[in-house]
Every structure is written in structure tokens, then in C-alpha cells.
Coordinates of C-alpha atoms in Angstrom, one line a residue:
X85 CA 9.9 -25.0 -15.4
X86 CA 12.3 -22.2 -16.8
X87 CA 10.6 -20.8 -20.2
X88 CA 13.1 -19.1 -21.6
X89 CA 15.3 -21.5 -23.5
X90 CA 18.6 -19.3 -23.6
X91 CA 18.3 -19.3 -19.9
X92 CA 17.6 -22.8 -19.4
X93 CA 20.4 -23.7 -21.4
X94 CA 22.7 -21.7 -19.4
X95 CA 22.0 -24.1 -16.6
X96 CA 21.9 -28.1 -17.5
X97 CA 25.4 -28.4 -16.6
X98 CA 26.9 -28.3 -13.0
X99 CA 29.9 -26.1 -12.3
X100 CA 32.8 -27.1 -10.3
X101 CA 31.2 -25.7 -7.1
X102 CA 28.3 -28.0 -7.5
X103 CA 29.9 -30.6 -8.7
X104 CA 31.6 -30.9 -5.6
X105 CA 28.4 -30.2 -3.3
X106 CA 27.1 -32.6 -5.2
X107 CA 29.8 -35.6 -4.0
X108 CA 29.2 -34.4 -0.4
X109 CA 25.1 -34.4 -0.5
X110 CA 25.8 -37.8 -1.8
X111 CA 28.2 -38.7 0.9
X112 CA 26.4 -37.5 3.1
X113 CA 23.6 -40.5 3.4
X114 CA 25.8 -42.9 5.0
X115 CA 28.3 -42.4 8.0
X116 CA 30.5 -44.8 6.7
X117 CA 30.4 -43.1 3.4
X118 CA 30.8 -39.5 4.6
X119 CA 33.9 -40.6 6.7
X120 CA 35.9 -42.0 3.7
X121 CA 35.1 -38.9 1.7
X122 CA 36.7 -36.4 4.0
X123 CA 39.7 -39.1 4.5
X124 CA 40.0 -38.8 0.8
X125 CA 40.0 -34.8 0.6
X126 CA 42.8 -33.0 0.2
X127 CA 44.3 -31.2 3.6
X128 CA 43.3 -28.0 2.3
X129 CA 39.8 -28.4 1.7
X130 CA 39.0 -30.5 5.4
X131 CA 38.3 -28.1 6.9
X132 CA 35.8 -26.0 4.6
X133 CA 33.3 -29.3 4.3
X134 CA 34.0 -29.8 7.9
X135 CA 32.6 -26.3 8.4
X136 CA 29.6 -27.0 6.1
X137 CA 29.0 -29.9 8.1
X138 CA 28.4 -28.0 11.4
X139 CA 26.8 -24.9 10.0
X140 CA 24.4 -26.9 8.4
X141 CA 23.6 -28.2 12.2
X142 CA 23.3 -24.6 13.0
X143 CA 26.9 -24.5 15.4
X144 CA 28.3 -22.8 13.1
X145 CA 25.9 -19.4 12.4
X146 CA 27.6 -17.5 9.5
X147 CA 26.4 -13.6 8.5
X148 CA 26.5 -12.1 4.8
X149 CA 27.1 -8.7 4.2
X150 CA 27.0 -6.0 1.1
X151 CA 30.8 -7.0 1.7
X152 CA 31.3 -10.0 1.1
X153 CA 33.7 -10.7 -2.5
X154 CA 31.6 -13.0 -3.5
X155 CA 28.4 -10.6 -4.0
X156 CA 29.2 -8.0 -6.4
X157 CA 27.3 -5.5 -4.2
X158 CA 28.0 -2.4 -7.1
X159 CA 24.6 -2.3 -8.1
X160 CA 21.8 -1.7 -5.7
X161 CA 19.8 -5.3 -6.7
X162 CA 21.9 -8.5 -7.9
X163 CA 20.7 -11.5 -8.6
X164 CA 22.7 -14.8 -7.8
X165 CA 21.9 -18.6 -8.9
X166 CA 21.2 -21.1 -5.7
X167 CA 23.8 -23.7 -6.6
X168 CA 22.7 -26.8 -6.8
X169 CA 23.5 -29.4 -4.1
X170 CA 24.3 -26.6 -1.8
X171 CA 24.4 -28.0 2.1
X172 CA 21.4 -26.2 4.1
X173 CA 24.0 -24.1 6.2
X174 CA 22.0 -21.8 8.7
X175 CA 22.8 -17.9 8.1
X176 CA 21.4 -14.2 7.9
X177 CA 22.7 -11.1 6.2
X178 CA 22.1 -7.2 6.3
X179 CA 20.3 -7.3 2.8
X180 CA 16.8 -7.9 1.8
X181 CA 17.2 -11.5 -0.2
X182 CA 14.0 -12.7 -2.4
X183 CA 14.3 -16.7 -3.1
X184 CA 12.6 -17.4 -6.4
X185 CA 11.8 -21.1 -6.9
X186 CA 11.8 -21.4 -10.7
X187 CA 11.6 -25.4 -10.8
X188 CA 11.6 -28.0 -8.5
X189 CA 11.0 -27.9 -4.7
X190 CA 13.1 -27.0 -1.4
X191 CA 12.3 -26.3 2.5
X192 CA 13.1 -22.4 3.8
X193 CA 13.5 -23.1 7.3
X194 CA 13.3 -19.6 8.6
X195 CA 13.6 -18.6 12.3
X196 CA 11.5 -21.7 13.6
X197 CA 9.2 -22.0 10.1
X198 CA 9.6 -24.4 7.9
X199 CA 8.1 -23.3 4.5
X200 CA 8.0 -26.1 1.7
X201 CA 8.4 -24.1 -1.6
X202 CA 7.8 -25.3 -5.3
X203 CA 7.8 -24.1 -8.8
X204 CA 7.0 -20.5 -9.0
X205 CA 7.0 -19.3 -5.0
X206 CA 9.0 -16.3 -4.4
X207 CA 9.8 -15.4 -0.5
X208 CA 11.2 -12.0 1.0
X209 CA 13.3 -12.9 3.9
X210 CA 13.9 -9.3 6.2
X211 CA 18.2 -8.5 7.0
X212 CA 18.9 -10.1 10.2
X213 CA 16.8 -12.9 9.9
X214 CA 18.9 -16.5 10.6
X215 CA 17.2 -18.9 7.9
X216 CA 18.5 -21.9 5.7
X217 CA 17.5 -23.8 2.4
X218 CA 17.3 -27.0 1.6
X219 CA 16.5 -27.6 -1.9
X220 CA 15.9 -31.2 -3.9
X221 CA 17.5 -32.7 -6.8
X222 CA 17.4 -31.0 -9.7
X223 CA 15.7 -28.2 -8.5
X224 CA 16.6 -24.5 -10.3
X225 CA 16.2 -21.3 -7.6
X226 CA 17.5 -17.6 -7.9
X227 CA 18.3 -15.3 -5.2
X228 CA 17.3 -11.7 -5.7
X229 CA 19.6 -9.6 -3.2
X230 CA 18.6 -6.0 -2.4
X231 CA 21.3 -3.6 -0.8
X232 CA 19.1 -2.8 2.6
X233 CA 20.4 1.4 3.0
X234 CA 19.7 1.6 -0.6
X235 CA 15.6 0.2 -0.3
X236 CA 14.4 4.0 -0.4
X237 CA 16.2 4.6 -3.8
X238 CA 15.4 1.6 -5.2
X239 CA 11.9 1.0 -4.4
X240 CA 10.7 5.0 -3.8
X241 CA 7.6 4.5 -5.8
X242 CA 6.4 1.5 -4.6
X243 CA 7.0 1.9 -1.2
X244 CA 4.4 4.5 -0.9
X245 CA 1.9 2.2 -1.5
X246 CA -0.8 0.6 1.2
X247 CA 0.1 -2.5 0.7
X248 CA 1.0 -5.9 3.0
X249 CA 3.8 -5.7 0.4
X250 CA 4.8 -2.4 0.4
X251 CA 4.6 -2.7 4.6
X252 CA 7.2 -5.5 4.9
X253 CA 9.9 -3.7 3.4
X254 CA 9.0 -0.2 5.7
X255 CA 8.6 -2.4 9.2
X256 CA 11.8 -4.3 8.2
X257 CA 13.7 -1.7 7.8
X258 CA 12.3 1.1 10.9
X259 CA 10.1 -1.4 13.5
X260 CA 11.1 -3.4 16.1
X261 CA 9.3 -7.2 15.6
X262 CA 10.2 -7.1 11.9
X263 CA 8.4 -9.7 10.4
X264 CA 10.9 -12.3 8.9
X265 CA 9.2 -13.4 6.1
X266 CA 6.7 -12.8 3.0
X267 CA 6.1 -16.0 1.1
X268 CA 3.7 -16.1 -2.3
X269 CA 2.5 -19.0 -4.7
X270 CA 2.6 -17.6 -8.4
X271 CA 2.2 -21.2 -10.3
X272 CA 0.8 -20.6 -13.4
X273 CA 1.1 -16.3 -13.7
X274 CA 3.1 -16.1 -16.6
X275 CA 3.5 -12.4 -16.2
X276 CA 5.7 -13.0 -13.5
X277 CA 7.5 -16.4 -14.9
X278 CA 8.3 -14.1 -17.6
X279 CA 10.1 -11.0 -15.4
X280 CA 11.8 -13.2 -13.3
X281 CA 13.6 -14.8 -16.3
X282 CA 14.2 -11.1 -17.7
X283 CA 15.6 -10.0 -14.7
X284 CA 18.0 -13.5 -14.4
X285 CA 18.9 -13.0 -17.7
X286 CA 19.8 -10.0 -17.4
X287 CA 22.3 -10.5 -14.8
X288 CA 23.9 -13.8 -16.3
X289 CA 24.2 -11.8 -19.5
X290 CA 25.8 -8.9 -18.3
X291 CA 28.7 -11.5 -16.8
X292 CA 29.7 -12.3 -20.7
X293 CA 29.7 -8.8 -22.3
X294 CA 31.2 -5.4 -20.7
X295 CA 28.1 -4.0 -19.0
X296 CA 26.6 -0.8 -20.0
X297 CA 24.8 2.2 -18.1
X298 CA 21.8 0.5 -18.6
X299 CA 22.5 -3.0 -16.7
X300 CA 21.7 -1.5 -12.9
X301 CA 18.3 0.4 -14.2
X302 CA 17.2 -2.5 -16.2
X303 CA 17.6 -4.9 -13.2
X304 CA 15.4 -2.1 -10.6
X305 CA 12.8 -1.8 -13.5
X306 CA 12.5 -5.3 -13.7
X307 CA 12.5 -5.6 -9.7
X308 CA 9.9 -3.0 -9.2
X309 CA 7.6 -4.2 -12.1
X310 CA 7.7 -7.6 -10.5
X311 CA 6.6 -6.2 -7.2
X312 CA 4.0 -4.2 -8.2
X313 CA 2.4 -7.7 -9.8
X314 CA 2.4 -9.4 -7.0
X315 CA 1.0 -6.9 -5.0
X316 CA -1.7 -6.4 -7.4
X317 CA -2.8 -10.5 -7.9
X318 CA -0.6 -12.4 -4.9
X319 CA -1.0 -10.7 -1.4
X320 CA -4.0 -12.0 -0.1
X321 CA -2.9 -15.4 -0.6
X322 CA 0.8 -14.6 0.5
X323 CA 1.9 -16.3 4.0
X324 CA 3.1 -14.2 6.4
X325 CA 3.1 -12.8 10.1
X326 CA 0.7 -9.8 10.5
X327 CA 1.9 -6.4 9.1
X328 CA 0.1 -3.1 9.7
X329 CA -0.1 -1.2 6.6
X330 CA -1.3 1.9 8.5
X331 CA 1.9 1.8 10.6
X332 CA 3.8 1.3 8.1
X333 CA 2.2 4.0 5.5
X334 CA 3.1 6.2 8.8
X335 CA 6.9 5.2 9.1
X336 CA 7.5 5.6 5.3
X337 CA 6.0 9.5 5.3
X338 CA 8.4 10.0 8.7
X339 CA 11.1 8.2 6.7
X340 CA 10.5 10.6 3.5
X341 CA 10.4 13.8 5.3
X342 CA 13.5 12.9 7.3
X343 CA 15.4 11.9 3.9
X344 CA 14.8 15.2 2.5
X345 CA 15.8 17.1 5.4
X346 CA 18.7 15.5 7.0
X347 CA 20.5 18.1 7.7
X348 CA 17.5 20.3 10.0
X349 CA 15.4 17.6 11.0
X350 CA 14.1 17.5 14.6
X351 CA 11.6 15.9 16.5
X352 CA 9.8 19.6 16.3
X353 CA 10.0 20.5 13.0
X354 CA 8.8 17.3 12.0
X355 CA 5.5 17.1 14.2
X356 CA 5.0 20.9 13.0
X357 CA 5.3 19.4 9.5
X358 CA 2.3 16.5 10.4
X359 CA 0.5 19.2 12.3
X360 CA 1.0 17.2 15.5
X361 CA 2.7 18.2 18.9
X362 CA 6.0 16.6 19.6
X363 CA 5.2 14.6 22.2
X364 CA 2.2 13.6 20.8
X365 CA 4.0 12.1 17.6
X366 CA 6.6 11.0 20.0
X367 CA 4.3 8.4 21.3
X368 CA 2.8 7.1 17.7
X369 CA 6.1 6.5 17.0
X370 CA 7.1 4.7 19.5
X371 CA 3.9 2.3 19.4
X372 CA 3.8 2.6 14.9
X373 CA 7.9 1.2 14.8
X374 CA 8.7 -0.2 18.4
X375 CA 11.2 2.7 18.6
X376 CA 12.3 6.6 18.8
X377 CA 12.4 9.8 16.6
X378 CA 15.9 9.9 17.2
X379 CA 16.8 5.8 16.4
X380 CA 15.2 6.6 13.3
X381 CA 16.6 9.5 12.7
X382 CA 20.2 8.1 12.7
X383 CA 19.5 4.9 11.4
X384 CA 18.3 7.1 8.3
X385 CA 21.1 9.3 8.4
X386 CA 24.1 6.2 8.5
X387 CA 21.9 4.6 5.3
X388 CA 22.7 7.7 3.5
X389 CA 26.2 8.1 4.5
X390 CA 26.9 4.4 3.5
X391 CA 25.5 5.6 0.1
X392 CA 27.5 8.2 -0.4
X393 CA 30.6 6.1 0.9
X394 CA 29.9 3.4 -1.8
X395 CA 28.7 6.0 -5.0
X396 CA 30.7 9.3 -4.1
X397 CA 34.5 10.2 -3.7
X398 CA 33.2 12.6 -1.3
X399 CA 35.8 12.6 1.8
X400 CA 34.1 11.5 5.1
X401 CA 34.2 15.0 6.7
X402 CA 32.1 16.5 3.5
X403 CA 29.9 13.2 4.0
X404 CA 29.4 13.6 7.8
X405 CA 28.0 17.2 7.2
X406 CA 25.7 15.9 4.7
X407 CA 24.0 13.8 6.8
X408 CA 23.3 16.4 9.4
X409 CA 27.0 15.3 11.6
X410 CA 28.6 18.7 12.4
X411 CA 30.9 16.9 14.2
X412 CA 33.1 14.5 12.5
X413 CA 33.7 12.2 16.0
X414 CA 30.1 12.0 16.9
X415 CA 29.5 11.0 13.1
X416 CA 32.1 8.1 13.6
X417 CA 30.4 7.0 16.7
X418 CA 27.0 7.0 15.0
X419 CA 28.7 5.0 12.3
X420 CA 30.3 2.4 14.1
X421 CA 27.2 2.1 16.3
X422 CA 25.3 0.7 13.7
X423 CA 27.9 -0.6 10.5
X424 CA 30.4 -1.9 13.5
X425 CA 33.0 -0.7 11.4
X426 CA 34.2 3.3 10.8
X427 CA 33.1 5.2 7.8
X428 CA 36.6 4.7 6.0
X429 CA 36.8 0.8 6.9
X430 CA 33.4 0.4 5.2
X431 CA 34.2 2.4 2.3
X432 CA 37.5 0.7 1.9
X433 CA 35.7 -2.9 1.4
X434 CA 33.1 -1.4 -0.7
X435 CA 35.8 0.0 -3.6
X436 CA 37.6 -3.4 -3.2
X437 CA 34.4 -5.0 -4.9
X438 CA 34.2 -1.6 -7.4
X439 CA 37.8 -2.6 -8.5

């Protein structure tokens, strides 16, 4: 149940969107019954329920990106209400997402798990990951979104940590085999009842009053406090497929010492900077993350370049050199190999948001 009353009050009444949902969840018990609802829609909104309809079946798979108008990706953590009534379409996006059950009860189907949540479970779902809710009446869940080439920044502290935790974010982000989820049962810890609410009522505030300088630090202080809490009191009842914090601990120091030195790095000055050959930490990187020096290496180097694209009126040549790309066509190439989109195409659709 949602403490805070401010907040709660926020969110007796339904809005227009899930007012709507709500006819079509409704509808959608009898056949009869759903056919005379889409013969009474208007023309123009057919064919949107009629894509609900199959993407909640799954033949329609739909991916959410930092992009997207409808997430205000200008801050590096958002937070965004579940709406009620919502149908259980089957999606993934490139951003970490944290479902917060703050009353009431739903099913994550994720991958091929089915995970029943209730009041107070949280669940970290990795980028990439198809996965679909399917809440119950009544029920009141939050969506933390975390911009995935942004983790480093956000999370620096914590992710240095030896933690199951901690290790989730690294292997999602570096390892092949990501593990798709990290579920916990907080019931009853009013420490993090009471951060949760803080950090959602931060975010719904900030949409009625301009927002100040503070808004985007207040929401990654809130963030990190609540993850340090449940690493400290949650993780070793937390469900989830097996994570090696030792590989991971391993990926994050390769990670750092690549971040500061994006420009030089090699596979040789980084093993002299472990005190290991090269082809010796060639191989413990390819069995710690599933993959090579240089995949990480560029994966690194296009997460700071989309950075710089969203933050920086730095031109794409300037931000090409920055991230170690002397060569402004082999910089696109790298770019487009992993965003699918050039360097100018992805800032482009990240100022439209900024606007």
C-alpha cells in the first residue's frame, strides 16, 4: 500500500489512457463482447487496439528505446507510472527498467519465466530482454528506467561493489548470457517503501512545477540509496539466474581503466596495467564476459560518444576523436554497428526530446 498520502492521492483516479484500457480489459472476457467493441470504435483508433490485441499474443514484438517521445530520456533515470489496465503486450528495450510493485499483484512473464509479483517486489529486467506484464485490478506499479550507456555515470560507486547486485548490471551490460532478470521481496522494509515513494514523487512533482538543477541528482541519489539497501538486506533472498561476482568485479575494473583511457587504450597497455601478458588477459576475458578486448572496447567507446551526443554541442568530428576514432568514417561504422543509426541521426532524435 502506497504511504505517502500526497502520492496516493495523485493516483485514485484513472486518466483517459486507462480509462480506455480499462473498456478493452473488460471487453476483452467475452468474444462476443470484444467484437462489438472494436465495431463501435472509431476508424482511427481500429487499428491501435487491434495491434494491442496481437502484441499481447506476442505476433506483434515491439522494441523501446532512449528515443522514444513518450520517455523523456533527458535525464539519465526516469521513472514512469504502469497504467492501469494496460494489455500484457510482449516487448524489450535498450534501457535497464526496474518494475516496482507498490500495491496489488501482477505476473512478469520474462523470456520463458513467469514471476507472480505483489506488494513491495522490485525486478531489474537487463536491455534486450523480450518480457510482458500483466498486472490485476487495482493494482499501483512504477517503472524505474535507467539510460543503459549512461549505467557507469550513474551507478559509479556502487558498481564497484561485490555484490549479486552490483554484478547484474556489469554482466548485462559487457557478458554474453546476460542474465535477464533480478527479482527481490521487500514486504514490510519501510526504508525502502519510503525511497521508492521519494523517488516517484519526485518525478510526478517535477511534471507540475519548472524543474530545477536539482531534479536529475535528486532522482540518482534516490536510485543509488535504494540499491545499496537492497544489496545490504535483499540479495540472498533475490531470485535470479547465477551471476559471478568475481567475473564481474573483473569486467567493471577492465571497464574503468578503459573509460579513463579511451583515447590510448590497447589490449597491451591494459594487461601491462593488471600486470598480466596480453594473451593471457586475452583469454580471461574472453571466458569472464563471453567476449573480446576489442568488443568491449568499442562497445565502451559508442556509450560515451552517445553521451556526449545527448549532453554536448560537441560536433561529431570533435566527438569521434574523443572516443579514441581518428578517423571520422571508421567512427560512423562503429556507430551504426551498434546504435543502427549514424552519430547525427541519433543525436537528432535525442534533442527532439530536449526541446
Amino acid at each position: 500500500m502506497i504511504q505517502n498520502q500526497s502520492l496516493a492521492a495523485r493516483f485514485q483516479e484513472l486518466t483517459d489512457s486507462e480509462r480506455m484500457f480499462r473498456e478493452l480489459y473488460f471487453a476483452k472476457k467475452e468474444p462476443d463482447q470484444l467484437r462489438r467493441y472494436l465495431a463501435s470504435l472509431p476508424q482511427e483508433r481500429q487499428k491501435p487496439v487491434r495491434d494491442w490485441l496481437q502484441a499481447e499474443k506476442g505476433v506483434i514484438l515491439s522494441e523501446l528505446t532512449e528515443n522514444l517521445a513518450e520517455f523523456d530520456f533527458s535525464d539519465n533515470v526516469i521513472v514512469t507510472r504502469h497504467a492501469r489496465y494496460t494489455p500484457a503486450f510482449v516487448h524489450k528495450h535498450t534501457f535497464f527498467e526496474i518494475v516496482c510493485v507498490l500495491e496489488g499483484n501482477c505476473v512478469n512473464r520474462i523470456g520463458d519465466t513467469c514471476l507472480s509479483m505483489s506488494d513491495g517486489d522490485l525486478c531489474m529486467i537487463s536491455p534486450g530482454v523480450y518480457h510482458a506484464l500483466q498486472e490485476t485490478e487495482g493494482s499501483h506499479i512504477f517503472n524505474i528506467l535507467i539510460k543503459h550507456y549512461s549505467l557507469m555515470e550513474t551507478l559509479s560507486n556502487f558498481l564497484l561493489q561485490k555484490n549479486a547486485l552490483a554484478g547484474f548490471f556489469i554482466q548485462s551490460l559487457y557478458m554474453k548470457n546476460t542474465k535477464h532478470y533480478l527479482s527481490f521481496h521487500t514486504k514490510g522494509d519501510r526504508e525502502i517503501q519510503h525511497l521508492l515513494e521519494a523517488l516517484i514523487l519526485e518525478e510526478v512533482s517535477a511534471e507540475e512545477r519548472s524543474r530545477d538543477e536539482q531534479h536529475s541528482a535528486l532522482k540518482e541519489a534516490y536510485l543509488n540509496a535504494l540499491l545499496n539497501l537492497l544489496a545490504r538486506s535483499h540479495t540472498e533472498a533475490a531470485e535470479c539466474e547465477g551471476i559471478s561476482v568475481a567475473n564481474s568485479r573483473l569486467i567493471f575494473e577492465i571497464q574503468k581503466y578503459l573509460t579513463s583511457n579511451l583515447q590510448t587504450a590497447t589490449l597491451q597497455s591494459l594487461a601491462e596495467h593488471f600486470n598480466y601478458s596480453p594473451s593471457y588477459l586475452s583469454r580471461l576475458i574472453q571466458q569472464s564476459a563471453g567476449t573480446n578486448f576489442s568488443k568491449i572496447l568499442r562497445r565502451i567507446k559508442i556509450n560515451k560518444a552517445c553521451s556526449l551526443l545527448s549532453n554536448t554541442d560537441l560536433n561529431v568530428n570533435e566527438i569521434g576523436e574523443q572516443t579514441g576514432y581518428r578517423c571520422q568514417r571508421q567512427f560512423n561504422r562503429a556507430f551504426q554497428d551498434v546504435i543502427h543509426m549514424t552519430p547525427s541521426e541519433y543525436r537528432k532524435q535525442h534533442r527532439l526530446l530536449l526541446l
